PDB file of C-alpha atoms in Angstrom:
ATOM      1  CA  MET A   1      -6.468 -18.324  15.987  1.00 65.00           C
ATOM      2  CA  LEU A   2      -2.883 -18.304  15.248  1.00 72.00           C
ATOM      3  CA  ASP A   3      -2.139 -21.948  17.095  1.00 75.00           C
ATOM      4  CA  VAL A   4      -5.445 -23.507  15.577  1.00 76.00           C
ATOM      5  CA  VAL A   5      -3.428 -22.422  12.113  1.00 76.00           C
ATOM      6  CA  GLN A   6      -0.326 -23.188  12.652  1.00 76.00           C
ATOM      7  CA  PRO A   7      -0.182 -27.020  11.891  1.00 78.00           C
ATOM      8  CA  HIS A   8      -1.787 -26.521   8.525  1.00 79.00           C
ATOM      9  CA  LEU A   9       0.926 -23.857   7.167  1.00 81.00           C
ATOM     10  CA  LYS A  10       3.700 -24.849   4.602  1.00 83.00           C
ATOM     11  CA  PRO A  11       7.078 -24.248   4.364  1.00 85.00           C
ATOM     12  CA  GLY A  12       7.084 -20.894   4.156  1.00 78.00           C
ATOM     13  CA  GLN A  13       3.007 -19.832   4.654  1.00 79.00           C
ATOM     14  CA  THR A  14       3.623 -17.176   6.971  1.00 78.00           C
ATOM     15  CA  PHE A  15      -0.557 -16.499   8.692  1.00 80.00           C
ATOM     16  CA  VAL A  16      -1.182 -12.993   9.447  1.00 75.00           C
ATOM     17  CA  LEU A  17      -4.196 -12.154  11.770  1.00 71.00           C
ATOM     18  CA  ALA A  18      -4.915  -8.527  12.275  1.00 66.00           C
ATOM     19  CA  GLY A  19      -8.461  -5.922  12.536  1.00 59.00           C
ATOM     20  CA  CYS A  20      -9.306  -7.760  15.495  1.00 59.00           C
ATOM     21  CA  LEU A  21      -7.193  -5.936  18.462  1.00 61.00           C
ATOM     22  CA  ASP A  22      -8.167  -1.960  19.723  1.00 63.00           C
ATOM     23  CA  THR A  23      -4.828  -1.654  20.117  1.00 68.00           C
ATOM     24  CA  GLY A  24      -4.153  -1.782  16.098  1.00 68.00           C
ATOM     25  CA  LYS A  25      -1.215  -4.452  16.866  1.00 75.00           C
ATOM     26  CA  CYS A  26      -0.731  -7.399  13.779  1.00 76.00           C
ATOM     27  CA  TYR A  27       0.529 -10.747  14.936  1.00 76.00           C
ATOM     28  CA  GLY A  28       1.702 -13.257  12.612  1.00 79.00           C
ATOM     29  CA  VAL A  29       2.157 -17.104  12.675  1.00 81.00           C
ATOM     30  CA  SER A  30       4.532 -19.590  10.599  1.00 82.00           C
ATOM     31  CA  PHE A  31       5.222 -23.283   9.886  1.00 80.00           C
ATOM     32  CA  THR A  32       8.431 -22.878  11.681  1.00 80.00           C
ATOM     33  CA  SER A  33       7.804 -20.408  14.441  1.00 77.00           C
ATOM     34  CA  ASP A  34       5.196 -19.140  17.271  1.00 79.00           C
ATOM     35  CA  ALA A  35       3.115 -15.979  17.258  1.00 79.00           C
ATOM     36  CA  PHE A  36       5.374 -12.635  16.598  1.00 77.00           C
ATOM     37  CA  GLU A  37       4.363  -9.103  16.593  1.00 78.00           C
ATOM     38  CA  ILE A  38       4.077  -7.154  12.816  1.00 74.00           C
ATOM     39  CA  GLU A  39       4.891  -3.933  13.842  1.00 75.00           C
ATOM     40  CA  GLN A  40       5.001  -2.821  10.162  1.00 70.00           C
ATOM     41  CA  LEU A  41       1.342  -3.749   9.771  1.00 67.00           C
ATOM     42  CA  ARG A  42      -0.074  -1.651  13.232  1.00 71.00           C
ATOM     43  CA  SER A  43      -3.023  -0.115  12.416  1.00 65.00           C
ATOM     44  CA  ASN A  44      -6.430   0.601  14.130  1.00 63.00           C
ATOM     45  CA  HIS A  45      -7.959   1.782  10.764  1.00 64.00           C
ATOM     46  CA  GLU A  46      -8.730  -1.605   8.551  1.00 66.00           C
ATOM     47  CA  GLU A  47      -8.851   0.208   5.030  1.00 70.00           C
ATOM     48  CA  THR A  48      -5.277   1.415   6.182  1.00 72.00           C
ATOM     49  CA  LEU A  49      -4.355  -2.513   7.427  1.00 75.00           C
ATOM     50  CA  ILE A  50      -4.975  -3.470   3.928  1.00 79.00           C
ATOM     51  CA  TRP A  51      -2.537  -1.160   2.063  1.00 80.00           C
ATOM     52  CA  LEU A  52       0.000  -1.981   4.747  1.00 79.00           C
ATOM     53  CA  HIS A  53      -0.462  -5.184   3.772  1.00 77.00           C
ATOM     54  CA  VAL A  54      -0.044  -4.617   0.295  1.00 81.00           C
ATOM     55  CA  ASN A  55       2.885  -2.808   0.560  1.00 80.00           C
ATOM     56  CA  LYS A  56       4.001  -4.990   2.907  1.00 77.00           C
ATOM     57  CA  SER A  57       3.882  -8.226  -0.181  1.00 77.00           C
ATOM     58  CA  GLN A  58       6.807  -9.574  -1.580  1.00 77.00           C
ATOM     59  CA  TYR A  59       4.435 -10.303  -4.658  1.00 78.00           C
ATOM     60  CA  SER A  60       3.875  -8.376  -7.896  1.00 85.00           C
ATOM     61  CA  ASN A  61       0.449  -9.180  -9.061  1.00 87.00           C
ATOM     62  CA  ILE A  62      -2.391  -9.233  -5.438  1.00 84.00           C
ATOM     63  CA  LEU A  63      -5.734  -9.881  -5.144  1.00 83.00           C
ATOM     64  CA  VAL A  64      -7.723  -7.826  -2.220  1.00 82.00           C
ATOM     65  CA  PHE A  65     -10.920  -8.713  -0.799  1.00 80.00           C
ATOM     66  CA  SER A  66     -13.341  -6.181   0.143  1.00 78.00           C
ATOM     67  CA  PRO A  67     -16.619  -4.686  -0.875  1.00 76.00           C
ATOM     68  CA  ASP A  68     -15.916  -1.399   0.785  1.00 77.00           C
ATOM     69  CA  THR A  69     -15.515   1.673  -1.517  1.00 78.00           C
ATOM     70  CA  ASP A  70     -13.221   3.321   1.114  1.00 78.00           C
ATOM     71  CA  VAL A  71     -10.407   0.519   0.008  1.00 81.00           C
ATOM     72  CA  TYR A  72     -10.333   1.923  -4.056  1.00 80.00           C
ATOM     73  CA  PHE A  73     -10.100   4.913  -3.398  1.00 81.00           C
ATOM     74  CA  ILE A  74      -7.448   5.339  -0.825  1.00 81.00           C
ATOM     75  CA  GLY A  75      -5.328   2.587  -3.266  1.00 84.00           C
ATOM     76  CA  LEU A  76      -5.870   4.462  -6.244  1.00 83.00           C
ATOM     77  CA  SER A  77      -3.607   7.363  -4.627  1.00 81.00           C
ATOM     78  CA  LEU A  78      -1.416   3.959  -3.993  1.00 83.00           C
ATOM     79  CA  ILE A  79      -0.939   2.328  -6.791  1.00 83.00           C
ATOM     80  CA  SER A  80       0.418   5.321  -8.564  1.00 75.00           C
ATOM     81  CA  GLY A  81       2.633   6.092  -6.335  1.00 77.00           C
ATOM     82  CA  PRO A  82       4.032   3.272  -3.958  1.00 77.00           C
ATOM     83  CA  LEU A  83       2.892   0.783  -5.130  1.00 80.00           C
ATOM     84  CA  SER A  84       2.824   1.932  -9.350  1.00 82.00           C
ATOM     85  CA  SER A  85       5.014  -1.486  -9.325  1.00 85.00           C
ATOM     86  CA  LYS A  86       2.621  -4.571  -8.412  1.00 86.00           C
ATOM     87  CA  ASN A  87      -0.727  -5.522 -10.308  1.00 88.00           C
ATOM     88  CA  ILE A  88      -3.638  -5.047  -7.532  1.00 87.00           C
ATOM     89  CA  LEU A  89      -7.219  -6.577  -8.443  1.00 87.00           C
ATOM     90  CA  VAL A  90     -10.130  -5.512  -5.772  1.00 85.00           C
ATOM     91  CA  GLN A  91     -12.829  -8.194  -6.174  1.00 82.00           C
ATOM     92  CA  LYS A  92     -16.059  -6.646  -4.511  1.00 77.00           C
ATOM     93  CA  ASN A  93     -18.271  -9.049  -3.815  1.00 74.00           C
ATOM     94  CA  MET A  94     -18.571 -12.509  -2.066  1.00 70.00           C
ATOM     95  CA  ILE A  95     -20.676 -14.313  -4.973  1.00 65.00           C
ATOM     96  CA  ALA A  96     -17.874 -16.485  -5.922  1.00 63.00           C
ATOM     97  CA  GLU A  97     -18.663 -17.777  -9.385  1.00 67.00           C
ATOM     98  CA  ARG A  98     -20.153 -14.477  -9.690  1.00 78.00           C
ATOM     99  CA  ALA A  99     -17.064 -12.006  -9.070  1.00 79.00           C
ATOM    100  CA  GLN A 100     -16.752  -8.403 -10.356  1.00 82.00           C
ATOM    101  CA  TYR A 101     -13.070  -7.503  -9.825  1.00 84.00           C
ATOM    102  CA  LEU A 102     -12.215  -4.041 -10.419  1.00 85.00           C
ATOM    103  CA  ASN A 103      -8.402  -3.953 -11.852  1.00 88.00           C
ATOM    104  CA  LEU A 104      -6.637  -0.169  -9.821  1.00 87.00           C
ATOM    105  CA  ASN A 105      -3.633   0.098 -12.062  1.00 88.00           C
ATOM    106  CA  ASP A 106      -6.204  -0.502 -14.818  1.00 88.00           C
ATOM    107  CA  LEU A 107      -8.501   2.810 -13.583  1.00 86.00           C
ATOM    108  CA  ALA A 108      -6.153   4.853 -12.542  1.00 85.00           C
ATOM    109  CA  HIS A 109      -4.837   4.552 -16.481  1.00 85.00           C
ATOM    110  CA  SER A 110      -7.535   5.571 -17.534  1.00 86.00           C
ATOM    111  CA  LEU A 111      -7.739   8.607 -15.428  1.00 85.00           C
ATOM    112  CA  THR A 112      -4.811  10.359 -16.662  1.00 83.00           C
ATOM    113  CA  ARG A 113      -6.570   9.784 -20.008  1.00 87.00           C
ATOM    114  CA  ASP A 114      -9.378  10.967 -19.640  1.00 89.00           C
ATOM    115  CA  PRO A 115     -10.094  14.172 -21.503  1.00 89.00           C
ATOM    116  CA  ASP A 116     -11.991  16.677 -19.246  1.00 89.00           C
ATOM    117  CA  VAL A 117      -9.105  16.037 -16.599  1.00 87.00           C
ATOM    118  CA  THR A 118      -6.373  17.335 -18.918  1.00 86.00           C
ATOM    119  CA  GLY A 119      -3.499  18.858 -16.822  1.00 85.00           C
ATOM    120  CA  VAL A 120      -4.416  18.296 -13.518  1.00 87.00           C
ATOM    121  CA  SER A 121      -1.949  17.558 -11.528  1.00 83.00           C
ATOM    122  CA  ASN A 122      -1.416  13.820  -9.128  1.00 84.00           C
ATOM    123  CA  LEU A 123      -4.814  13.275 -10.171  1.00 87.00           C
ATOM    124  CA  ALA A 124      -5.161  10.124  -8.336  1.00 85.00           C
ATOM    125  CA  LYS A 125      -5.118  12.700  -5.290  1.00 86.00           C
ATOM    126  CA  CYS A 126      -7.330  15.032  -6.532  1.00 88.00           C
ATOM    127  CA  ILE A 127      -9.980  11.724  -6.713  1.00 88.00           C
ATOM    128  CA  GLN A 128      -9.289  11.185  -3.743  1.00 85.00           C
ATOM    129  CA  VAL A 129      -9.510  14.618  -1.807  1.00 87.00           C
ATOM    130  CA  LEU A 130     -12.823  14.330  -3.431  1.00 87.00           C
ATOM    131  CA  TYR A 131     -14.231  11.493  -2.443  1.00 85.00           C
ATOM    132  CA  ILE A 132     -13.122  12.469   1.548  1.00 83.00           C
ATOM    133  CA  CYS A 133     -15.554  15.748   0.700  1.00 82.00           C
ATOM    134  CA  SER A 134     -18.340  14.141  -0.729  1.00 81.00           C
ATOM    135  CA  GLY A 135     -18.528  12.188   3.292  1.00 76.00           C
ATOM    136  CA  CYS A 136     -16.611   9.149   4.621  1.00 69.00           C
ATOM    137  CA  ASP A 137     -16.258   7.342   7.236  1.00 60.00           C
ATOM    138  CA  TYR A 138     -15.326  10.938   9.866  1.00 62.00           C
ATOM    139  CA  VAL A 139     -16.409  13.758   7.379  1.00 65.00           C
ATOM    140  CA  SER A 140     -20.206  14.851   7.636  1.00 65.00           C
ATOM    141  CA  PHE A 141     -21.819  14.435   4.008  1.00 66.00           C
ATOM    142  CA  PHE A 142     -23.468  17.604   1.724  1.00 74.00           C
ATOM    143  CA  VAL A 143     -27.405  16.710   2.723  1.00 73.00           C
ATOM    144  CA  GLY A 144     -28.758  16.012  -1.238  1.00 75.00           C
ATOM    145  CA  PHE A 145     -25.147  16.027  -2.240  1.00 79.00           C
ATOM    146  CA  GLY A 146     -24.363  12.139  -3.894  1.00 82.00           C
ATOM    147  CA  LYS A 147     -21.039  10.672  -4.446  1.00 83.00           C
ATOM    148  CA  ALA A 148     -21.974  10.633  -8.385  1.00 86.00           C
ATOM    149  CA  PHE A 149     -23.284  14.301  -8.201  1.00 88.00           C
ATOM    150  CA  PHE A 150     -19.748  15.324  -6.327  1.00 89.00           C
ATOM    151  CA  PHE A 151     -17.739  13.216  -9.245  1.00 89.00           C
ATOM    152  CA  SER A 152     -19.788  14.313 -12.679  1.00 90.00           C
ATOM    153  CA  THR A 153     -19.317  18.134 -11.313  1.00 91.00           C
ATOM    154  CA  PHE A 154     -15.446  17.737 -10.952  1.00 91.00           C
ATOM    155  CA  PHE A 155     -15.376  16.719 -14.207  1.00 91.00           C
ATOM    156  CA  GLN A 156     -17.637  18.454 -16.131  1.00 90.00           C
ATOM    157  CA  TYR A 157     -15.305  21.987 -14.038  1.00 89.00           C
ATOM    158  CA  ALA A 158     -11.998  20.507 -13.645  1.00 90.00           C
ATOM    159  CA  GLN A 159     -10.095  23.051 -15.215  1.00 89.00           C
ATOM    160  CA  PHE A 160     -12.227  25.575 -13.064  1.00 90.00           C
ATOM    161  CA  ILE A 161     -12.274  23.903 -10.237  1.00 90.00           C
ATOM    162  CA  SER A 162      -8.779  22.757 -10.139  1.00 88.00           C
ATOM    163  CA  GLY A 163      -7.148  25.754 -10.677  1.00 84.00           C
ATOM    164  CA  LEU A 164      -5.554  25.765 -14.259  1.00 85.00           C
ATOM    165  CA  GLN A 165      -7.911  28.620 -15.613  1.00 81.00           C
ATOM    166  CA  PRO A 166      -6.778  32.300 -15.309  1.00 78.00           C
ATOM    167  CA  LYS A 167      -6.981  34.207 -11.863  1.00 76.00           C
ATOM    168  CA  SER A 168      -7.551  30.348 -10.067  1.00 79.00           C
ATOM    169  CA  VAL A 169      -5.122  29.132  -7.829  1.00 85.00           C
ATOM    170  CA  GLY A 170      -4.627  25.648  -6.319  1.00 87.00           C
ATOM    171  CA  MET A 171      -5.920  22.386  -6.821  1.00 89.00           C
ATOM    172  CA  LEU A 172      -8.112  19.602  -4.818  1.00 89.00           C
ATOM    173  CA  CYS A 173      -4.757  17.410  -3.933  1.00 88.00           C
ATOM    174  CA  ASP A 174      -2.777  20.724  -2.157  1.00 90.00           C
ATOM    175  CA  THR A 175      -3.377  19.573   1.496  1.00 88.00           C
ATOM    176  CA  SER A 176      -0.020  20.058   2.764  1.00 90.00           C
ATOM    177  CA  PRO A 177       1.305  22.300   5.221  1.00 90.00           C
ATOM    178  CA  ASN A 178       2.688  24.710   2.679  1.00 91.00           C
ATOM    179  CA  SER A 179      -0.307  24.822   0.078  1.00 90.00           C
ATOM    180  CA  LYS A 180      -3.510  23.768   2.202  1.00 90.00           C
ATOM    181  CA  ASP A 181      -5.076  27.557   1.574  1.00 91.00           C
ATOM    182  CA  ASP A 182      -4.866  27.238  -1.977  1.00 91.00           C
ATOM    183  CA  GLY A 183      -5.754  23.672  -1.601  1.00 90.00           C
ATOM    184  CA  PHE A 184      -8.816  24.918   0.279  1.00 93.00           C
ATOM    185  CA  LEU A 185      -9.612  28.195  -2.278  1.00 92.00           C
ATOM    186  CA  ALA A 186      -9.935  24.640  -4.972  1.00 90.00           C
ATOM    187  CA  PHE A 187     -12.560  23.068  -1.616  1.00 91.00           C
ATOM    188  CA  LEU A 188     -14.423  26.567  -2.318  1.00 91.00           C
ATOM    189  CA  ARG A 189     -14.121  26.167  -6.224  1.00 91.00           C
ATOM    190  CA  LEU A 190     -16.140  22.642  -6.022  1.00 91.00           C
ATOM    191  CA  ILE A 191     -18.720  23.486  -3.534  1.00 89.00           C
ATOM    192  CA  GLY A 192     -19.636  26.512  -5.443  1.00 88.00           C
ATOM    193  CA  SER A 193     -19.532  24.320  -8.504  1.00 88.00           C
ATOM    194  CA  LEU A 194     -22.414  22.067  -6.307  1.00 88.00           C
ATOM    195  CA  TYR A 195     -24.691  24.126  -5.721  1.00 85.00           C
ATOM    196  CA  PHE A 196     -24.755  26.739  -9.175  1.00 82.00           C
ATOM    197  CA  LYS A 197     -25.140  23.467 -10.868  1.00 83.00           C
ATOM    198  CA  LYS A 198     -28.178  22.073  -9.057  1.00 82.00           C
ATOM    199  CA  HIS A 199     -30.250  25.567  -8.540  1.00 78.00           C
ATOM    200  CA  ILE A 200     -28.559  27.119 -11.781  1.00 72.00           C
ATOM    201  CA  THR A 201     -32.307  27.831 -12.553  1.00 70.00           C
ATOM    202  CA  GLU A 202     -32.977  29.687  -9.887  1.00 69.00           C
ATOM    203  CA  PHE A 203     -29.944  32.254  -9.680  1.00 64.00           C
ATOM    204  CA  LEU A 204     -29.087  32.657 -13.050  1.00 59.00           C
ATOM    205  CA  PRO A 205     -30.237  35.067 -15.895  1.00 61.00           C
ATOM    206  CA  GLU A 206     -30.457  32.698 -18.990  1.00 61.00           C
ATOM    207  CA  PHE A 207     -27.711  33.817 -21.015  1.00 53.00           C
ATOM    208  CA  VAL A 208     -25.448  33.533 -18.386  1.00 61.00           C
ATOM    209  CA  THR A 209     -23.884  30.728 -18.507  1.00 65.00           C
ATOM    210  CA  LEU A 210     -22.244  28.904 -14.340  1.00 65.00           C
ATOM    211  CA  VAL A 211     -18.540  28.689 -15.535  1.00 69.00           C
ATOM    212  CA  THR A 212     -18.702  32.184 -16.012  1.00 70.00           C
ATOM    213  CA  TYR A 213     -20.341  33.437 -13.050  1.00 67.00           C
ATOM    214  CA  LEU A 214     -18.517  31.463 -10.912  1.00 71.00           C
ATOM    215  CA  LYS A 215     -15.327  32.703 -12.770  1.00 71.00           C
ATOM    216  CA  MET A 216     -17.029  36.389 -11.931  1.00 69.00           C
ATOM    217  CA  PHE A 217     -18.092  35.309  -8.220  1.00 68.00           C
ATOM    218  CA  PHE A 218     -14.274  34.370  -7.592  1.00 69.00           C
ATOM    219  CA  ILE A 219     -12.463  37.244  -9.463  1.00 68.00           C
ATOM    220  CA  ASN A 220     -14.646  39.847  -7.439  1.00 64.00           C
ATOM    221  CA  VAL A 221     -13.626  37.580  -3.849  1.00 59.00           C
ATOM    222  CA  GLN A 222      -9.987  37.956  -4.725  1.00 59.00           C
ATOM    223  CA  ASN A 223      -9.860  41.625  -5.853  1.00 57.00           C
TER     224      ASN A 223
END
């Protein structure tokens, strides 16, 4: 394919071919050179490969085509960090005349202004971990709990889940070796909130709210 494309390239253009090999290797060809391997773009995971391309690109305005929602959530944490200087749009469908676009910069900015998640640090990574917890390519999902329910529960009880209330520690973004135990506590509060919210009428007296009950439960566990 690279041999077929090269005669059609203009000066300064490079054609990159990736995602077709089990080894994860990536090759390119330019107007002036034959095929060469691009080591920086080596990856055996298609969503990661897209963001390696974005990171390596010399341009600040970038359009990504992908109908896969995994791409948005990987990019969300990157746009709030190493790719913050770039403007990135994701085209979500293939129909050109009715194309739908998602502006990742606007999405990341809007999240930080949402009053429901005030005080939640590293929010973009928390959202990414939340997406993973609700089921993705490498993680099983919780039967009967869709992603919309996960997200609505997190935003409803973000202060509690994120350890921003007394005697609560850990956030979903705590995934490093030194903080993963605290992050696991946040994960337990998330799952507890999901199950109690869905079955609240069966477990709680009418005068006890979900947040109050969960506070009592986790205080007893920690003590």
